Tab-separated table of C-alpha atoms in Angstrom:
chain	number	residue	atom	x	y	z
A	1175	UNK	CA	6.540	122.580	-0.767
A	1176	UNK	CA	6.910	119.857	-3.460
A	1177	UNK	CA	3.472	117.876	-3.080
A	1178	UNK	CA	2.944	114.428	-4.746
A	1179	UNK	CA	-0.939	114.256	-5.702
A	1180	UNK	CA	-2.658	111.141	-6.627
A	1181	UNK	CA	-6.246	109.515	-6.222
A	1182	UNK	CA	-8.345	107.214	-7.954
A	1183	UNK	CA	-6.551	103.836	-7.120
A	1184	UNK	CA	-9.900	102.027	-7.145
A	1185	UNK	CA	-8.312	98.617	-5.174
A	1186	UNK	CA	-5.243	97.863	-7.783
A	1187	UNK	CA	-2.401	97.498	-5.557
A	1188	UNK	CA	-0.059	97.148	-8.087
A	1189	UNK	CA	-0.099	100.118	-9.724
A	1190	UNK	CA	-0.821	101.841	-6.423
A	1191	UNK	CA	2.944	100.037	-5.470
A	1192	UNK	CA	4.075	101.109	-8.841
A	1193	UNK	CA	3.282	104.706	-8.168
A	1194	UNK	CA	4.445	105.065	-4.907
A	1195	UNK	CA	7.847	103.344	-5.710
A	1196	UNK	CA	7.573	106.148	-8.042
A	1197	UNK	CA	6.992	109.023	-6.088
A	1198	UNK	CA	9.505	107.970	-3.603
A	1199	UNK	CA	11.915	108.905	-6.597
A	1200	UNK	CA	10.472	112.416	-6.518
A	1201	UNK	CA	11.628	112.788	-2.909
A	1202	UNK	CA	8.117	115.067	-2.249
A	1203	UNK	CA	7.967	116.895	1.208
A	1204	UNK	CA	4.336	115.667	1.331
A	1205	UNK	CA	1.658	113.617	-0.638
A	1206	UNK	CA	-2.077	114.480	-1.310
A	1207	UNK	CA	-5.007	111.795	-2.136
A	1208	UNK	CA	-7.992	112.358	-4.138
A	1209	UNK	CA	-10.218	109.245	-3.213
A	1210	UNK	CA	-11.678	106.763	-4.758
A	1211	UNK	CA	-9.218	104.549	-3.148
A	1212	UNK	CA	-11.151	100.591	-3.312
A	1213	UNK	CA	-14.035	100.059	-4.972
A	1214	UNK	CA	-13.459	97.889	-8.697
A	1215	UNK	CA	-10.660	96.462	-7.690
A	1216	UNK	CA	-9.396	92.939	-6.506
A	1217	UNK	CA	-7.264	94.501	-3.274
A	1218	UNK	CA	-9.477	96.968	-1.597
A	1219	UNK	CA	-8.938	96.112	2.000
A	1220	UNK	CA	-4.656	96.114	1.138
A	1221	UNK	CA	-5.439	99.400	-0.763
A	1222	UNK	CA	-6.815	101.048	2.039
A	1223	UNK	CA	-4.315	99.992	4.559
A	1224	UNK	CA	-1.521	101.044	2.507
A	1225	UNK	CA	-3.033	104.413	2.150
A	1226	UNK	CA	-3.099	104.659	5.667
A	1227	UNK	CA	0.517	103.888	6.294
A	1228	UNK	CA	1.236	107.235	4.385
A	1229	UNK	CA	-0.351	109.048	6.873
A	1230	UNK	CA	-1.475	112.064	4.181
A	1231	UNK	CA	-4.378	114.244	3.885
A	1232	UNK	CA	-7.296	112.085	1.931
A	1233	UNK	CA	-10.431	113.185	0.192
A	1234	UNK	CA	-13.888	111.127	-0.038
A	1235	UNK	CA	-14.473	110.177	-3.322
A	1236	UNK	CA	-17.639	108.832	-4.697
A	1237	UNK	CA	-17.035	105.325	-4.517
A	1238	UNK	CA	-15.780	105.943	-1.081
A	1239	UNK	CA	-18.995	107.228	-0.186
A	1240	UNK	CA	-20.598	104.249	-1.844
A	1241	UNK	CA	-18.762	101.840	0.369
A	1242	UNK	CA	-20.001	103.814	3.411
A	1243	UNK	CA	-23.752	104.742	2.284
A	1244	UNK	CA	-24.656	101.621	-0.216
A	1245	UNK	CA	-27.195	102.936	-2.885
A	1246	UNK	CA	-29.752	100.510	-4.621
A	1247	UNK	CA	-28.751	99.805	-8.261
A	1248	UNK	CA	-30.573	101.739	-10.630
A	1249	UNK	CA	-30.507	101.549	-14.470
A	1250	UNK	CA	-29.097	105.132	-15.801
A	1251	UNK	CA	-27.943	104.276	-19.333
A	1252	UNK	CA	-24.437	103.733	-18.667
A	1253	UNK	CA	-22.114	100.896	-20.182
A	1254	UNK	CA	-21.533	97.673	-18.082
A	1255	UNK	CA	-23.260	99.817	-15.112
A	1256	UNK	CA	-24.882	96.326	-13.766
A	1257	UNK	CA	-21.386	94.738	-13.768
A	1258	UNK	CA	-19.902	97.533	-12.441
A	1259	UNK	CA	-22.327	98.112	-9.622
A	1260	UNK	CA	-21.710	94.484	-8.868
A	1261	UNK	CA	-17.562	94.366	-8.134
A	1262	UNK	CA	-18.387	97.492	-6.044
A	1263	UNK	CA	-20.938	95.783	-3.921
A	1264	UNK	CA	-17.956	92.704	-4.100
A	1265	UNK	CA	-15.493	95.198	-2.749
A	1266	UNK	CA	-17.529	96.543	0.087
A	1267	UNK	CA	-17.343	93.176	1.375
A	1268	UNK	CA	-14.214	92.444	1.747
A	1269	UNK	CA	-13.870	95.545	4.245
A	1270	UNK	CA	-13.637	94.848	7.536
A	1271	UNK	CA	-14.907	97.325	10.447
A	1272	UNK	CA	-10.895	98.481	10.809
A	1273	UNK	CA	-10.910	99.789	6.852
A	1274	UNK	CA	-14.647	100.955	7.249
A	1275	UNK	CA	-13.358	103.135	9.706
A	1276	UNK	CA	-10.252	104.142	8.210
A	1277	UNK	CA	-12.680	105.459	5.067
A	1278	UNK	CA	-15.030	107.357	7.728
A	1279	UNK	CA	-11.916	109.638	8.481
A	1280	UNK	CA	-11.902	110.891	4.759
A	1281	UNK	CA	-12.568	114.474	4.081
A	1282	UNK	CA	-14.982	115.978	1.821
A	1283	UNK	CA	-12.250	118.708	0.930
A	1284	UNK	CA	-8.322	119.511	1.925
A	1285	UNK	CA	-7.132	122.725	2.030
A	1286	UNK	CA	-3.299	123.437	1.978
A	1287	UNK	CA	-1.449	126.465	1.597
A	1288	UNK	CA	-2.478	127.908	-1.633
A	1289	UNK	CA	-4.586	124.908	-2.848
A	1290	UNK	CA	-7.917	123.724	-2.248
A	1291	UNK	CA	-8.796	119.705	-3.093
A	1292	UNK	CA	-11.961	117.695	-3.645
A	1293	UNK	CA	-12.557	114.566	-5.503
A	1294	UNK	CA	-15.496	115.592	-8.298
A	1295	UNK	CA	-15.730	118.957	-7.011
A	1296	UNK	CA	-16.165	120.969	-4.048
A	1297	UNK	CA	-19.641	120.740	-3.635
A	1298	UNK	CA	-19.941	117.360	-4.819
A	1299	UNK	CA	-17.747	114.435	-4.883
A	1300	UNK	CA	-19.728	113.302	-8.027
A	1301	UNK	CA	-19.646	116.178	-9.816
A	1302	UNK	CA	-16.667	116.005	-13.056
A	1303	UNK	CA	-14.959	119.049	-13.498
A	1304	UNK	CA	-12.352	120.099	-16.480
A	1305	UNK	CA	-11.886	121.138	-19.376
A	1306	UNK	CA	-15.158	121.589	-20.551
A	1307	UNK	CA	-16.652	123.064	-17.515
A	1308	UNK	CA	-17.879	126.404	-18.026
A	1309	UNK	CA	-16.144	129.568	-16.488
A	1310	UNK	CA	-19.483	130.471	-14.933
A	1311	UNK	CA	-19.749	127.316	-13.524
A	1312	UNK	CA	-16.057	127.793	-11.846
A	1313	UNK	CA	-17.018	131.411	-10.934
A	1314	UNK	CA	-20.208	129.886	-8.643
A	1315	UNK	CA	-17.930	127.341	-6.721
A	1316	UNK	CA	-15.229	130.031	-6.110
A	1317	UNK	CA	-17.495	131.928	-4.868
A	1318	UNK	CA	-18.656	129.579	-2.672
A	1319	UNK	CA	-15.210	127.507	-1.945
A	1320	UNK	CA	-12.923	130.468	-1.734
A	1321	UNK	CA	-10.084	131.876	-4.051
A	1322	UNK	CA	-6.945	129.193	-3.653
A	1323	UNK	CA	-4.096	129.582	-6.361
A	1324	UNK	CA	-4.518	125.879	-7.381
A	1325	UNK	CA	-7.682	123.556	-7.410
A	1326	UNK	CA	-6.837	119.915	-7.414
A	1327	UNK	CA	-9.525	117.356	-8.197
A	1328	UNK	CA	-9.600	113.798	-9.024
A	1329	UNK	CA	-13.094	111.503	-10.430
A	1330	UNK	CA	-12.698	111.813	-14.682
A	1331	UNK	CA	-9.218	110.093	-14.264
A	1332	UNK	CA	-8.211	112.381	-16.729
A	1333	UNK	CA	-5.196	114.364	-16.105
A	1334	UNK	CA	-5.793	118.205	-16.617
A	1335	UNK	CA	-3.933	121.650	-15.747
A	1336	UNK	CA	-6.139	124.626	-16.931
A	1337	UNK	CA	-4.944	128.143	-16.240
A	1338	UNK	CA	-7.981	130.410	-15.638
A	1339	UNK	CA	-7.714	134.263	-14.752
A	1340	UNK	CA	-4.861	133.708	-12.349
A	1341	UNK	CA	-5.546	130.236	-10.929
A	1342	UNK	CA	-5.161	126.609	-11.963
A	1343	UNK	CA	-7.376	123.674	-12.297
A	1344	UNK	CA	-5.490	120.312	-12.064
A	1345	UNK	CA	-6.082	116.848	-12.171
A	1346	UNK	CA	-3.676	114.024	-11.902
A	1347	UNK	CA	-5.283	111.395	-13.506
A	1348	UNK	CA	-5.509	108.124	-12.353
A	1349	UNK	CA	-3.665	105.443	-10.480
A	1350	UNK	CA	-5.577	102.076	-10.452
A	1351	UNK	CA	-8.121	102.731	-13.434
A	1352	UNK	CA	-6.832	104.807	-16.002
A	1353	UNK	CA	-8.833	103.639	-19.826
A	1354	UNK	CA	-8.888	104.440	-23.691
A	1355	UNK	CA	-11.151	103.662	-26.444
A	1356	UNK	CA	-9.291	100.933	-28.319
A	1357	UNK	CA	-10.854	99.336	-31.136
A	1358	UNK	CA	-14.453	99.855	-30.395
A	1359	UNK	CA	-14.107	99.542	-26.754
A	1360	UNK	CA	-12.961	101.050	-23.349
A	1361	UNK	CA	-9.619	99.362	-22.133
A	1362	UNK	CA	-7.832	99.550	-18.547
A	1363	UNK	CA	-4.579	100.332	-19.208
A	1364	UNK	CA	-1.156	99.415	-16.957
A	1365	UNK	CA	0.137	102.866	-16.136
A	1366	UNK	CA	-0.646	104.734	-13.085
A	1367	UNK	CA	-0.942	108.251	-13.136
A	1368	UNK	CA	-0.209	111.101	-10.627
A	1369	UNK	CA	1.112	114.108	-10.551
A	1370	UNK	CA	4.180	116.487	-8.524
A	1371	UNK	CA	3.317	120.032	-7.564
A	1372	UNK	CA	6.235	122.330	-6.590
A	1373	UNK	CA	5.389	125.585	-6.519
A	1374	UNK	CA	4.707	126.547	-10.318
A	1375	UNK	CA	6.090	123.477	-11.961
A	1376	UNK	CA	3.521	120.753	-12.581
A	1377	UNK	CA	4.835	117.379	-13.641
A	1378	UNK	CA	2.190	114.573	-14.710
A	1379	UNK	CA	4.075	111.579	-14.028
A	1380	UNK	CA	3.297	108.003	-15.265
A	1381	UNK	CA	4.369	104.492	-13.571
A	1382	UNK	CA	4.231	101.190	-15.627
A	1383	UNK	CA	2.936	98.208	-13.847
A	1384	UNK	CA	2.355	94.480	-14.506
A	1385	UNK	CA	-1.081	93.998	-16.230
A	1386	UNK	CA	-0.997	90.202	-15.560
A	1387	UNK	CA	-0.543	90.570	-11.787
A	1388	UNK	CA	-3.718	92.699	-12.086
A	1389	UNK	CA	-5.806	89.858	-14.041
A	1390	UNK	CA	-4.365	87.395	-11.739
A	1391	UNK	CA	-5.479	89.409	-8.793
A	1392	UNK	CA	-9.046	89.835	-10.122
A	1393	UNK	CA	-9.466	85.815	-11.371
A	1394	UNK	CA	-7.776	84.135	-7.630
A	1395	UNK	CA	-9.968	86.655	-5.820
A	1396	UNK	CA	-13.198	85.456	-7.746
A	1397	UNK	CA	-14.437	88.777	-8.506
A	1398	UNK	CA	-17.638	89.221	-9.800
A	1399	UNK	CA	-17.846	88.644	-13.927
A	1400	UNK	CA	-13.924	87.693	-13.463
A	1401	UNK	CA	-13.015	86.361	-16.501
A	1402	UNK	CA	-14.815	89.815	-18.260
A	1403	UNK	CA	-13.256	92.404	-15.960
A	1404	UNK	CA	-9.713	90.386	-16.459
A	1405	UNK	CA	-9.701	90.723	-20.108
A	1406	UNK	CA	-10.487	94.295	-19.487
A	1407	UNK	CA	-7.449	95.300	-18.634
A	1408	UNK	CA	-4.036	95.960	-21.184
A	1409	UNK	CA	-0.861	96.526	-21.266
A	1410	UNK	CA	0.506	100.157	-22.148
């Protein structure tokens, strides 16, 4: 089966458009999302809906389950996490009971022939997984999750493929939010990342989008701290 994964869209329809119009290129027999499909961005209701038209497997990511259970905002040393906490309170908003639904049919993990997926990991959609995770670590949730050929998570929008005693960890990266340290500071950049499974071959795939529909988006829509999340986001 040639699977098209992707997650992490965080409400940027644009580059979720970009990568679809990409993956339809790919021709895949079927297509896989990780989560995280609304919250940050200017479109989350459209993002959402589009998702739905796919009619695919989704998983719950952490700002999905924000969206559904709102926490209280609580200082925990992270950059910009008062702005942040803000445009996802903004996004939740916007939803209407039809897309509050839609998220409430989310799973916490797929499993598909050979491959097990999860957002953060399969315990917890806010745990990160990758590289640096420990083997003993990986052992546990095996142990616990079961032995599939291929684990696919999304969360550090970071794409990964790690080959460990006889399995695979991958990661696709992200579509709507993927960011690099440029000159001091974290940028958004305009390319939205996903991946095609097909039986052993892995391609990580990237689609260019327009970076000024994205600021345009997020200034029209009066998002919260507009004019700073705007010139957060680059081209490249």
């Amino acid at each position: 089966m040639r699977l098209a994964v992707f997650g992490d869209i965080h409400g940027n329809l644009p580059a979720f458009e970009a990568a679809l119009n990409d993956i339809r290129g790919q021709s895949p027999d079927a297509l896989l999302c990780l989560g995280d499909v609304a919250a940050m961005g200017a479109w989350p209701r459209e993002c959402i809906q589009l998702l739905a038209s796919l009619d695919c497997p989704v998983v719950l990511g952490n700002a999905d389950e924000d969206m559904l259970e709102p926490r209280p905002f609580e200082v925990r040393g992270f950059p910009d996490e008062r702005e942040i906490y803000d445009l996802d309170e903004w996004g939740r908003a916007q939803l209407t009971e039809v897309e509050i639904g839609l998220l409430k049919g989310y799973k916490p993990t797929v499993e598909l022939s050979g491959l097990l997926a999860f957002h953060g990991s399969p315990e917890q959609c806010r745990e990160s997984i990758g590289a640096a995770t420990s083997d003993e670590r990986l052992a546990e949730l095996r142990a616990t999750f079961g032995t599939h050929a291929v684990w696919v998570g999304g969360h550090t929008h970071a794409p990964l493929l790690r080959t460990l005693n006889g399995w695979r960890l991958l990661n696709p990266g992200s579509v709507g939010l993927t960011f690099e340290k440029r000159g001091g500071r974290y940028v958004n950049t305009s390319r939205a990342e996903y991946l095609i499974l097909d039986g052993d071959d892995v391609q990580f795939r990237r689609a260019g989008y327009d970076v000024k529909a994205v600021q345009a988006g997020i200034l029209e829509r009066r998002m919260p701290y507009a004019e700073w999340w705007a010139g957060a986001w680059v081209a490249g």
